[in-house]
PDB file of C-alpha atoms and ligand atoms in Angstrom:
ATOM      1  CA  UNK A   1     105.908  90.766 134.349  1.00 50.00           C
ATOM      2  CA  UNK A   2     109.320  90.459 133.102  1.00 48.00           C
ATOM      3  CA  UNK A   3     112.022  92.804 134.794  1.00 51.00           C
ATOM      4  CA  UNK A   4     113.174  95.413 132.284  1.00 47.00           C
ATOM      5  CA  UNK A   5     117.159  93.811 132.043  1.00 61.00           C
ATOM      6  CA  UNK A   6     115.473  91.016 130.816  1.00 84.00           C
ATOM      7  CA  UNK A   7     113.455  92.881 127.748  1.00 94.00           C
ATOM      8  CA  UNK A   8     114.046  92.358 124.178  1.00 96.00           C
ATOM      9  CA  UNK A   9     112.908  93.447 120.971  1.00 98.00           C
ATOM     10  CA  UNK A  10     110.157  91.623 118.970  1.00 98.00           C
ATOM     11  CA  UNK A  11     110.303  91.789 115.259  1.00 98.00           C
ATOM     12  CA  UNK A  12     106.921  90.767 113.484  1.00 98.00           C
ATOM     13  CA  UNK A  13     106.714  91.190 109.564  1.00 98.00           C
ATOM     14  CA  UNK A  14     104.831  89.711 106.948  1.00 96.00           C
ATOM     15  CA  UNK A  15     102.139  90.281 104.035  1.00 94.00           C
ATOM     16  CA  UNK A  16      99.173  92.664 104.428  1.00 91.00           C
ATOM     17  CA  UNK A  17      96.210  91.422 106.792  1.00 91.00           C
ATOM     18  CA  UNK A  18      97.480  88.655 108.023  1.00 92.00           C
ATOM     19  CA  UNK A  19      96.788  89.396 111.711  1.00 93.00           C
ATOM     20  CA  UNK A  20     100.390  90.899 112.674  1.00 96.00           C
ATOM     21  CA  UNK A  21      98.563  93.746 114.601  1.00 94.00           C
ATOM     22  CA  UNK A  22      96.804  91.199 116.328  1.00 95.00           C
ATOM     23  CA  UNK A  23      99.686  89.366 117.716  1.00 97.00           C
ATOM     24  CA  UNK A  24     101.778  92.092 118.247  1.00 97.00           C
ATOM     25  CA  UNK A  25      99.570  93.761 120.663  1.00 96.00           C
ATOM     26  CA  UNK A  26      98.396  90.435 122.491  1.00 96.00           C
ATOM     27  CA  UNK A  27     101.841  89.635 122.855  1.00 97.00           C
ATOM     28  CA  UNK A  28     103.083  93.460 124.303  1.00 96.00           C
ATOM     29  CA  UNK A  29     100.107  93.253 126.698  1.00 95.00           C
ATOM     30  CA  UNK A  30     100.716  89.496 127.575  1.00 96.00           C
ATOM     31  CA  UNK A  31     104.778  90.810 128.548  1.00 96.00           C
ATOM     32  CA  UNK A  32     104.257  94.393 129.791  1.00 94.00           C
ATOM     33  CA  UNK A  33     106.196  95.719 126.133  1.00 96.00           C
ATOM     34  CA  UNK A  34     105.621  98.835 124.287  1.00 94.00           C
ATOM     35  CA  UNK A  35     103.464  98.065 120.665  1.00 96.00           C
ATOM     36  CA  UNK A  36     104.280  99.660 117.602  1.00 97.00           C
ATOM     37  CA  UNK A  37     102.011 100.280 114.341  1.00 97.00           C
ATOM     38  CA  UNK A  38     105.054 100.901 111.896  1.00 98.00           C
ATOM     39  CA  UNK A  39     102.357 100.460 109.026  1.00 97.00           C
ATOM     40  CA  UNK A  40     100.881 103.453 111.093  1.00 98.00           C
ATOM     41  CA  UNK A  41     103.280 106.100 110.118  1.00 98.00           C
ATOM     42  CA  UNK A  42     102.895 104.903 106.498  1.00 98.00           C
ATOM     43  CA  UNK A  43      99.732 105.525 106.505  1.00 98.00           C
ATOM     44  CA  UNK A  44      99.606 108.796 108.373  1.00 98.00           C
ATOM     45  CA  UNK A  45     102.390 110.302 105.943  1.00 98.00           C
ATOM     46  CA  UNK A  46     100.357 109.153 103.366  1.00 98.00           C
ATOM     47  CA  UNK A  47      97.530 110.823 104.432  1.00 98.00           C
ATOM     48  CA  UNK A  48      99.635 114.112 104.985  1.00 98.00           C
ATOM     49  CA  UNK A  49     100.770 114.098 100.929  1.00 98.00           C
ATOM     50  CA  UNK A  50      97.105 113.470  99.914  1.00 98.00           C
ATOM     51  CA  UNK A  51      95.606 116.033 101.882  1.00 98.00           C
ATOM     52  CA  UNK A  52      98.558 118.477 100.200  1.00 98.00           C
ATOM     53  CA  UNK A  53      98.377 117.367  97.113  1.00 98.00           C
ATOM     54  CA  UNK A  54     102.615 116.526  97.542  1.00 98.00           C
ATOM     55  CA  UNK A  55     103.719 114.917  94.501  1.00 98.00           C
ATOM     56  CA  UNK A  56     105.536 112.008  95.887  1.00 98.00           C
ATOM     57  CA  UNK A  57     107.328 110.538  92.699  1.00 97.00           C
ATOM     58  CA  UNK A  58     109.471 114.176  93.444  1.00 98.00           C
ATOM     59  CA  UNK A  59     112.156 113.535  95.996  1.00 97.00           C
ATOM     60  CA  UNK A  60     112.554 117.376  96.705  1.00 98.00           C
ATOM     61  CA  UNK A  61     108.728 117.975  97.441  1.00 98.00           C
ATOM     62  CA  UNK A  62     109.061 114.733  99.303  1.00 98.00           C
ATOM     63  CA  UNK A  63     111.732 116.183 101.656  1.00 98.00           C
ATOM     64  CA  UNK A  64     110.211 119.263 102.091  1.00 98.00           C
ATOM     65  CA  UNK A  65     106.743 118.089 103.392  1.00 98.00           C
ATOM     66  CA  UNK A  66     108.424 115.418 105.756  1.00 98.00           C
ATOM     67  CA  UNK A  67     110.027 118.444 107.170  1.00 98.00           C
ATOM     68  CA  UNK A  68     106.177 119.517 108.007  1.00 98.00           C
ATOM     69  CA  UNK A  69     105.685 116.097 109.607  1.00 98.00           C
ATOM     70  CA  UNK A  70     105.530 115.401 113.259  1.00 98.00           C
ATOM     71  CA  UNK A  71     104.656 111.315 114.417  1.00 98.00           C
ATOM     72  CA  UNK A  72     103.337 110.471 117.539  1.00 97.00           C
ATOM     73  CA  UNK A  73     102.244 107.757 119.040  1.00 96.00           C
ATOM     74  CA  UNK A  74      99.837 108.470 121.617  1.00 95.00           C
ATOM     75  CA  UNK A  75      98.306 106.329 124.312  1.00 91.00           C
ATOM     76  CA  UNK A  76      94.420 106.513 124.599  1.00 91.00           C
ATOM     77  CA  UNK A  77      93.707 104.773 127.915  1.00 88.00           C
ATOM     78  CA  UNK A  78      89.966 104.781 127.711  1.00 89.00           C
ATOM     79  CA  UNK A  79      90.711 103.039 124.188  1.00 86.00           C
ATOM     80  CA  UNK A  80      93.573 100.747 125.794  1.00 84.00           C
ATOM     81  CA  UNK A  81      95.612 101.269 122.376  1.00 88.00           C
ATOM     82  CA  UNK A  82      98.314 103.576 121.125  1.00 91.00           C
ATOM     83  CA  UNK A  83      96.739 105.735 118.181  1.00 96.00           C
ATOM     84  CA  UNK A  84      98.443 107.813 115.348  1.00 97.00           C
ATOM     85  CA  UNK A  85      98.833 111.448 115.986  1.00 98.00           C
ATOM     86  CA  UNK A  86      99.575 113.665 112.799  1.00 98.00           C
ATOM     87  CA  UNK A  87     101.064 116.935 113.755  1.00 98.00           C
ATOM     88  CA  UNK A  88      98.559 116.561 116.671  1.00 97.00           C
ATOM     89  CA  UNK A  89      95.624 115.964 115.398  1.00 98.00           C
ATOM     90  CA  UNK A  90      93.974 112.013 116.044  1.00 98.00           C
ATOM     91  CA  UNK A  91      94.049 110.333 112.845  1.00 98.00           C
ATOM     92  CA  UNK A  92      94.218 106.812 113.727  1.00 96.00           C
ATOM     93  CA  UNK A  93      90.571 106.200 111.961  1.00 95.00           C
ATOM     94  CA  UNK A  94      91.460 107.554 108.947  1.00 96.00           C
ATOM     95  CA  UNK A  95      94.091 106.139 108.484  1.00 97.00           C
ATOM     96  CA  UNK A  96      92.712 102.697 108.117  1.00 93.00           C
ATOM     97  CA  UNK A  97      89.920 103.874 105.343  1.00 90.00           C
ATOM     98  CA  UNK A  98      90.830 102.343 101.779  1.00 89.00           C
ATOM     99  CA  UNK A  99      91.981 105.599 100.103  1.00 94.00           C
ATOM    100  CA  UNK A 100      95.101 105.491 102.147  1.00 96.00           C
ATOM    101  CA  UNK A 101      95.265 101.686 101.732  1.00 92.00           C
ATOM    102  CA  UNK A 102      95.357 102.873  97.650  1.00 93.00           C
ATOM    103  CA  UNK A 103      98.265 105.196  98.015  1.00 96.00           C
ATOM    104  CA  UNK A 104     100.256 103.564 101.237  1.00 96.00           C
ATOM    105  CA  UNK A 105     102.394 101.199  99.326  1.00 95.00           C
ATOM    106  CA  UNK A 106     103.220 103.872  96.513  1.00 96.00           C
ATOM    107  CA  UNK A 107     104.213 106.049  99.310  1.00 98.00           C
ATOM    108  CA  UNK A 108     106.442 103.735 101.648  1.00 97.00           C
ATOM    109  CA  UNK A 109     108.256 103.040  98.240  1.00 96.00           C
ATOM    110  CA  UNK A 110     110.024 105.975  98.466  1.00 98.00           C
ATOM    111  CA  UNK A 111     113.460 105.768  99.707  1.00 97.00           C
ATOM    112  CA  UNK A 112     113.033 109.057 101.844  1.00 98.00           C
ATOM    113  CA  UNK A 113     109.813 108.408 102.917  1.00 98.00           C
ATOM    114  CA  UNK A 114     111.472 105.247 104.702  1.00 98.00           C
ATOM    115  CA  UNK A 115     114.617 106.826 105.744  1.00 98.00           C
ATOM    116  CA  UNK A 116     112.296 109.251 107.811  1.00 98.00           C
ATOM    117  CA  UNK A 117     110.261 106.481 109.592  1.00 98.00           C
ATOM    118  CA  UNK A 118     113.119 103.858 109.691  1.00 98.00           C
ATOM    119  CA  UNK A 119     115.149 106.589 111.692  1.00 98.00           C
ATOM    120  CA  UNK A 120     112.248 107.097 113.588  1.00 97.00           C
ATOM    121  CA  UNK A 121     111.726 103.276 114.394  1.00 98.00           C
ATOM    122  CA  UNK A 122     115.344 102.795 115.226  1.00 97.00           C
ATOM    123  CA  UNK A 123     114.972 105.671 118.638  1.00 97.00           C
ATOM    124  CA  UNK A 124     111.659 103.760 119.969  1.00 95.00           C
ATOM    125  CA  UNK A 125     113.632  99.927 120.534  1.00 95.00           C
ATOM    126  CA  UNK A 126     116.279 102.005 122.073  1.00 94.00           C
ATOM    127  CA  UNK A 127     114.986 100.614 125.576  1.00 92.00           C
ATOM    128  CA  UNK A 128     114.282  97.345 123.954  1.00 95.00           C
ATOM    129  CA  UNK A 129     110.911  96.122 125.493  1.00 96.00           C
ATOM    130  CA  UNK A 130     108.988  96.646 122.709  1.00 97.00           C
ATOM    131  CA  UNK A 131     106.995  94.731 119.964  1.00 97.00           C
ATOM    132  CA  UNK A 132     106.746  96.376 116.502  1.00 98.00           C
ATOM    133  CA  UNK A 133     105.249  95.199 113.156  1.00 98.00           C
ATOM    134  CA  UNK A 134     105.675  95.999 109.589  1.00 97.00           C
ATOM    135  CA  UNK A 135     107.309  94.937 106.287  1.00 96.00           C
ATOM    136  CA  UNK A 136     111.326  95.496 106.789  1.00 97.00           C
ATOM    137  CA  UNK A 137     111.022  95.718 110.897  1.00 98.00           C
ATOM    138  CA  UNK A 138     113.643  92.434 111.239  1.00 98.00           C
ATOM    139  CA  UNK A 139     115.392  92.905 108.203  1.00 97.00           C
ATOM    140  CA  UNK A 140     115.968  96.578 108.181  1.00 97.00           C
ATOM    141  CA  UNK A 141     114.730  97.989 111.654  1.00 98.00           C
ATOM    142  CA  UNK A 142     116.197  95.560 113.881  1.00 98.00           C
ATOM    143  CA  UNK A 143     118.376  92.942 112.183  1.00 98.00           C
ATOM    144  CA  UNK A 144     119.670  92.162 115.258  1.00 97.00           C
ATOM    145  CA  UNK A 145     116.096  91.548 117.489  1.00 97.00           C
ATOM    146  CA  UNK A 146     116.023  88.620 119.681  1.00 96.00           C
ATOM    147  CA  UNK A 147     112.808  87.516 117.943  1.00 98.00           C
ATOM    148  CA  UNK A 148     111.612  87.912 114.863  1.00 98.00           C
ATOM    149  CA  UNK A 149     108.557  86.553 113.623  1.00 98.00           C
ATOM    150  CA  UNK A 150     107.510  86.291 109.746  1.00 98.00           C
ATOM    151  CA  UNK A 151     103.823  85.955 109.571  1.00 97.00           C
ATOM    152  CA  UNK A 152     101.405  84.537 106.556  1.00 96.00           C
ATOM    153  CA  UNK A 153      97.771  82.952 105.568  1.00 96.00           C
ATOM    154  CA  UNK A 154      96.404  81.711 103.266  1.00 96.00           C
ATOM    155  CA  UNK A 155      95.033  84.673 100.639  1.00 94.00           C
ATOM    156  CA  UNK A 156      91.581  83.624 101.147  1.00 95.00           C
ATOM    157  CA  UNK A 157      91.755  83.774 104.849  1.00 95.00           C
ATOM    158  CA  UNK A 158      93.186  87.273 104.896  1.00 95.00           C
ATOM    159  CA  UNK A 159      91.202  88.627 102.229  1.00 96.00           C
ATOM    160  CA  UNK A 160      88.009  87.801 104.648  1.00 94.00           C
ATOM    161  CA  UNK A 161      89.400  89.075 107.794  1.00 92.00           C
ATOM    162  CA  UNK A 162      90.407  92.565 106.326  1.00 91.00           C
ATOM    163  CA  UNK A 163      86.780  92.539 104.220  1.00 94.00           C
ATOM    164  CA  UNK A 164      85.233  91.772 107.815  1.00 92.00           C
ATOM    165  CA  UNK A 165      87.075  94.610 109.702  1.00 86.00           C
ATOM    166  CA  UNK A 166      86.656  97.024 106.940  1.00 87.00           C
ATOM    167  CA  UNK A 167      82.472  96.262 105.988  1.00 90.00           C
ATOM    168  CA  UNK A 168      82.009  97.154 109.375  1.00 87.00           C
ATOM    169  CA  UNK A 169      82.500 100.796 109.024  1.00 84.00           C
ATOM    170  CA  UNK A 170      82.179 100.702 105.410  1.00 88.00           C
ATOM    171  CA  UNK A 171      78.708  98.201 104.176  1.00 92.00           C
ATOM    172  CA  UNK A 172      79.558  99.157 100.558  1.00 93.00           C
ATOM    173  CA  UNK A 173      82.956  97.774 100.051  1.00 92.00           C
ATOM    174  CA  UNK A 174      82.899  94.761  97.945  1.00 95.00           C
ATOM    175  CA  UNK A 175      85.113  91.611  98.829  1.00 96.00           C
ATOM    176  CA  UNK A 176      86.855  92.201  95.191  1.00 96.00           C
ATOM    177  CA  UNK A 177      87.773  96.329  96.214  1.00 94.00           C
ATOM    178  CA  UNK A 178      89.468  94.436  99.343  1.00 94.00           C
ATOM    179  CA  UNK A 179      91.352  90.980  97.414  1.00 95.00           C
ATOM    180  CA  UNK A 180      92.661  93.430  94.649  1.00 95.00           C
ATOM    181  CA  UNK A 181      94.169  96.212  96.957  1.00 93.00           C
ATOM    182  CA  UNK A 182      95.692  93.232  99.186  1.00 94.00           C
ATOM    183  CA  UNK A 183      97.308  91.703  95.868  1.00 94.00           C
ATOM    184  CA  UNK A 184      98.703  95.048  94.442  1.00 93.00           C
ATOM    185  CA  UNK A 185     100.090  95.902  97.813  1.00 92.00           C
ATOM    186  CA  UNK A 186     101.657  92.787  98.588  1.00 94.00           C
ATOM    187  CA  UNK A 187     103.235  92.636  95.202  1.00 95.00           C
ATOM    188  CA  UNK A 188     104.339  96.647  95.566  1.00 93.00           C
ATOM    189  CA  UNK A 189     105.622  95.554  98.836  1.00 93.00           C
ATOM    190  CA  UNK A 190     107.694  93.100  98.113  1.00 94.00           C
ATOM    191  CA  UNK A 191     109.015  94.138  94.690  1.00 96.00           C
ATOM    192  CA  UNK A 192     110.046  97.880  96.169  1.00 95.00           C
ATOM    193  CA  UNK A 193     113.810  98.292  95.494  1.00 95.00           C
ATOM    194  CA  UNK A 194     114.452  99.796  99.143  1.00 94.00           C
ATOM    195  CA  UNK A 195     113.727  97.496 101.909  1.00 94.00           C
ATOM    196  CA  UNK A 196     111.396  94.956 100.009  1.00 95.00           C
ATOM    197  CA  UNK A 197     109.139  92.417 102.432  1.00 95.00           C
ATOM    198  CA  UNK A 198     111.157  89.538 103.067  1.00 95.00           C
ATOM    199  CA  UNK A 199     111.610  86.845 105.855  1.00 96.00           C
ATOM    200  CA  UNK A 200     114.807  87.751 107.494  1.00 97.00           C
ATOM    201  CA  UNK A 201     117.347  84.897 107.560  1.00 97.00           C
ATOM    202  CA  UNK A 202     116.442  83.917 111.144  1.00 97.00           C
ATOM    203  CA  UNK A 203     112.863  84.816 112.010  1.00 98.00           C
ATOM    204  CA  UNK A 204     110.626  82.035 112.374  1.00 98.00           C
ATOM    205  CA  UNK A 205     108.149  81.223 110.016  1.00 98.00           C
ATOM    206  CA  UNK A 206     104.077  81.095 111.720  1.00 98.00           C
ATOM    207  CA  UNK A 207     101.397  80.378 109.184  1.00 97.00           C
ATOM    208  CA  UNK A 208      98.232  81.122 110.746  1.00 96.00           C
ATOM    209  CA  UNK A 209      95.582  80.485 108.410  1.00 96.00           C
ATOM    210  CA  UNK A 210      94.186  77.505 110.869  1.00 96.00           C
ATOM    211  CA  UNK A 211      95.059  79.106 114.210  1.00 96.00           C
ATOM    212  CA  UNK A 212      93.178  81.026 116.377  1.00 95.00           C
ATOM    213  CA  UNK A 213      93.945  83.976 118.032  1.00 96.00           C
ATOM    214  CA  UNK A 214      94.621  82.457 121.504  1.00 97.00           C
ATOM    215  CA  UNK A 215      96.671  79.401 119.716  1.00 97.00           C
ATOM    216  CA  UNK A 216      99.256  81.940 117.549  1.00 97.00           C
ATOM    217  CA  UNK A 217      99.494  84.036 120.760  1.00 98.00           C
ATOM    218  CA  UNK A 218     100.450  80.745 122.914  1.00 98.00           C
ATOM    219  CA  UNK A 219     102.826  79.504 120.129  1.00 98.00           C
ATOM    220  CA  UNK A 220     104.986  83.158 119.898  1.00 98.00           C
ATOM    221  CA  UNK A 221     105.292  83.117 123.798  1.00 98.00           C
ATOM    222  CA  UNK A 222     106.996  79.908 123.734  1.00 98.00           C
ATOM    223  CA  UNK A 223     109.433  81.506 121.190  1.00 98.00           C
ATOM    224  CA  UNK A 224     109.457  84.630 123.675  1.00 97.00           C
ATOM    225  CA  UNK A 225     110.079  82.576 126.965  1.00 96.00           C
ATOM    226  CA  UNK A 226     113.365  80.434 124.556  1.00 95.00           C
ATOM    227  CA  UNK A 227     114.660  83.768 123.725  1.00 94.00           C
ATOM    228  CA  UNK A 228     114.547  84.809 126.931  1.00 94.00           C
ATOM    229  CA  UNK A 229     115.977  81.915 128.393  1.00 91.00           C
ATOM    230  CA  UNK A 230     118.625  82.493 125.684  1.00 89.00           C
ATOM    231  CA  UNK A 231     119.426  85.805 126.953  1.00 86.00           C
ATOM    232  CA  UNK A 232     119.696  84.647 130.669  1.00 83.00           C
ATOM    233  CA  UNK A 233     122.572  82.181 129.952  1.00 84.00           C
ATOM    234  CA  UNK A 234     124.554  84.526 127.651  1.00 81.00           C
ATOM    235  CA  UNK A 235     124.660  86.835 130.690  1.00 73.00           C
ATOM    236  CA  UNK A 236     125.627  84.729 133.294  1.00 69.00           C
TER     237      UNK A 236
HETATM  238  O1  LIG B 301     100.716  97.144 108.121  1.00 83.35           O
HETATM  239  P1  LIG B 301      99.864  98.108 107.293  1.00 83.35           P
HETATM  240  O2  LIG B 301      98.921  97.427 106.347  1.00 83.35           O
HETATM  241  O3  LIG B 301      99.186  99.143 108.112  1.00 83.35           O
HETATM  242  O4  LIG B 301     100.935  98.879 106.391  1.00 83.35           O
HETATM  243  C1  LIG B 301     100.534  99.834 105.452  1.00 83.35           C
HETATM  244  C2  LIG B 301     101.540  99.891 104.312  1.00 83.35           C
HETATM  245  O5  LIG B 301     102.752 100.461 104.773  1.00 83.35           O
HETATM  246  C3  LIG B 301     101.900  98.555 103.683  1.00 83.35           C
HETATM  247  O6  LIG B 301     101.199  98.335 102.473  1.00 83.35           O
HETATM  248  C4  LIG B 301     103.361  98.644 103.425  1.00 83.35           C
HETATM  249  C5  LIG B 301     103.866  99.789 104.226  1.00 83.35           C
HETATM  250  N1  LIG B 301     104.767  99.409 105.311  1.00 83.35           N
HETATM  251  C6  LIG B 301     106.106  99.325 105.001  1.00 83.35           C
HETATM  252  O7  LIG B 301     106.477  99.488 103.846  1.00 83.35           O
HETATM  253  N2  LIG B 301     107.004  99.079 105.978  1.00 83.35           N
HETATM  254  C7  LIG B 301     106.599  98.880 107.236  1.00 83.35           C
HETATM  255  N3  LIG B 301     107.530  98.645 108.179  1.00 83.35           N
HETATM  256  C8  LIG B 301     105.223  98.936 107.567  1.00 83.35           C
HETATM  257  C9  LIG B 301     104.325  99.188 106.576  1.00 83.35           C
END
């Protein structure tokens, strides 16, 4: 474990299913850091203006429900994960279904929509320590992290590892419902006029379409020991 003067703030962004959960939490257990699902509070607010019928192309209605929303992050230790808590209530499941995967990029278009998560996002690296993922996390988040991380495959390879995680609770999804709602979200995320996906000037670029898990996880701990290292001779 790494003493907390020493922690830093881990940036990991990049298009839809490519495994940036994955990492993120291997790499906040591997260091004793705090994970964050900033796709997570997408989702959940998404699932909020659904179930209300809130008209999100309406900036007014828009600020008036987020007044109605409370975030949490909540640690389930029998789970060993952090899940989503809407205004109390679990929703970490439901969030991942394929209705909210329709409307989530629609909904974290909207400029208000981010500037009530962003702030949000902004409070939890406070203590740095922490790994988060998402779209604008080193760009817009954190543009000054220690580490940030943009992270891609191949289309192929993440349209069969999202259509894997998502036939499991779902056998009717078809591989096509999956590769079209990966290609309109990637292109909604990165064409977005606030905060589009991009690879931030200095995060480093890790392609893992021919990794495995254990291999991407070894390669971003080198990059997390040279930061570190970094941050030990700018102090002394
Ligand atoms: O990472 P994810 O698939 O759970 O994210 C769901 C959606 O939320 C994604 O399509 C884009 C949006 N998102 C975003 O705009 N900014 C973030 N920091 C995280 C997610």
């Amino acid at each position: 474990m790494i003493a907390t003067t020493d922690k830093i703030i881990i940036t990991i962004d990049g298009w839809s299913s490519c495994g940036k959960s994955t990492l993120a939490k291997h790499l906040a257990r591997e260091l004793g850091y705090v994970y964050i699902d900033s796709g997570a509070m997408y989702r959940a607010i998404t699932l909020f203006f659904l179930r209300n019928h809130i008209d999100w192309t309406n900036p007014e209605a828009v600020l008036e429900a987020l007044q109605n929303i409370s975030l949490e992050f909540v640690s389930n230790e029998k789970a060993q994960q952090s899940e989503m808590h809407l205004n109390g209530e679990n929703v970490e499941y439901v969030i991942r279904d394929l209705v909210i995967a329709e409307k989530v990029s629609d909904v974290a278009a909207v400029r208000e929509v981010r500037e009530f998560a962003v702030a949000q996002q902004k409070k939890m690296g406070k203590k740095k320590g922490i790994v988060m993922d998402g779209r604008d996390i080193g760009t817009v988040v954190f543009p000054k992290a220690e580490l940030k991380i943009f992270m891609t495959a191949d289309n192929e390879v993440r349209v069969e590892r999202r259509f894997q995680e998502l036939y499991d609770k779902n056998p009717a999804i078809t591989i096509e419902e999956v590769k079209a709602n990966l290609e309109m979200r990637d292109y909604i995320d990165s064409h977005r006029a606030v905060s589009p996906l991009r690879q931030a000037k200095d995060a480093l670029l890790l392609d893992n379409s021919n990794l495995s898990i254990r291999q991407q996880l070894e390669i971003a701990l080198k990059w997390v020991h040279e930061r570190l290292q970094l941050k030990k001779q700018e102090v002394h």
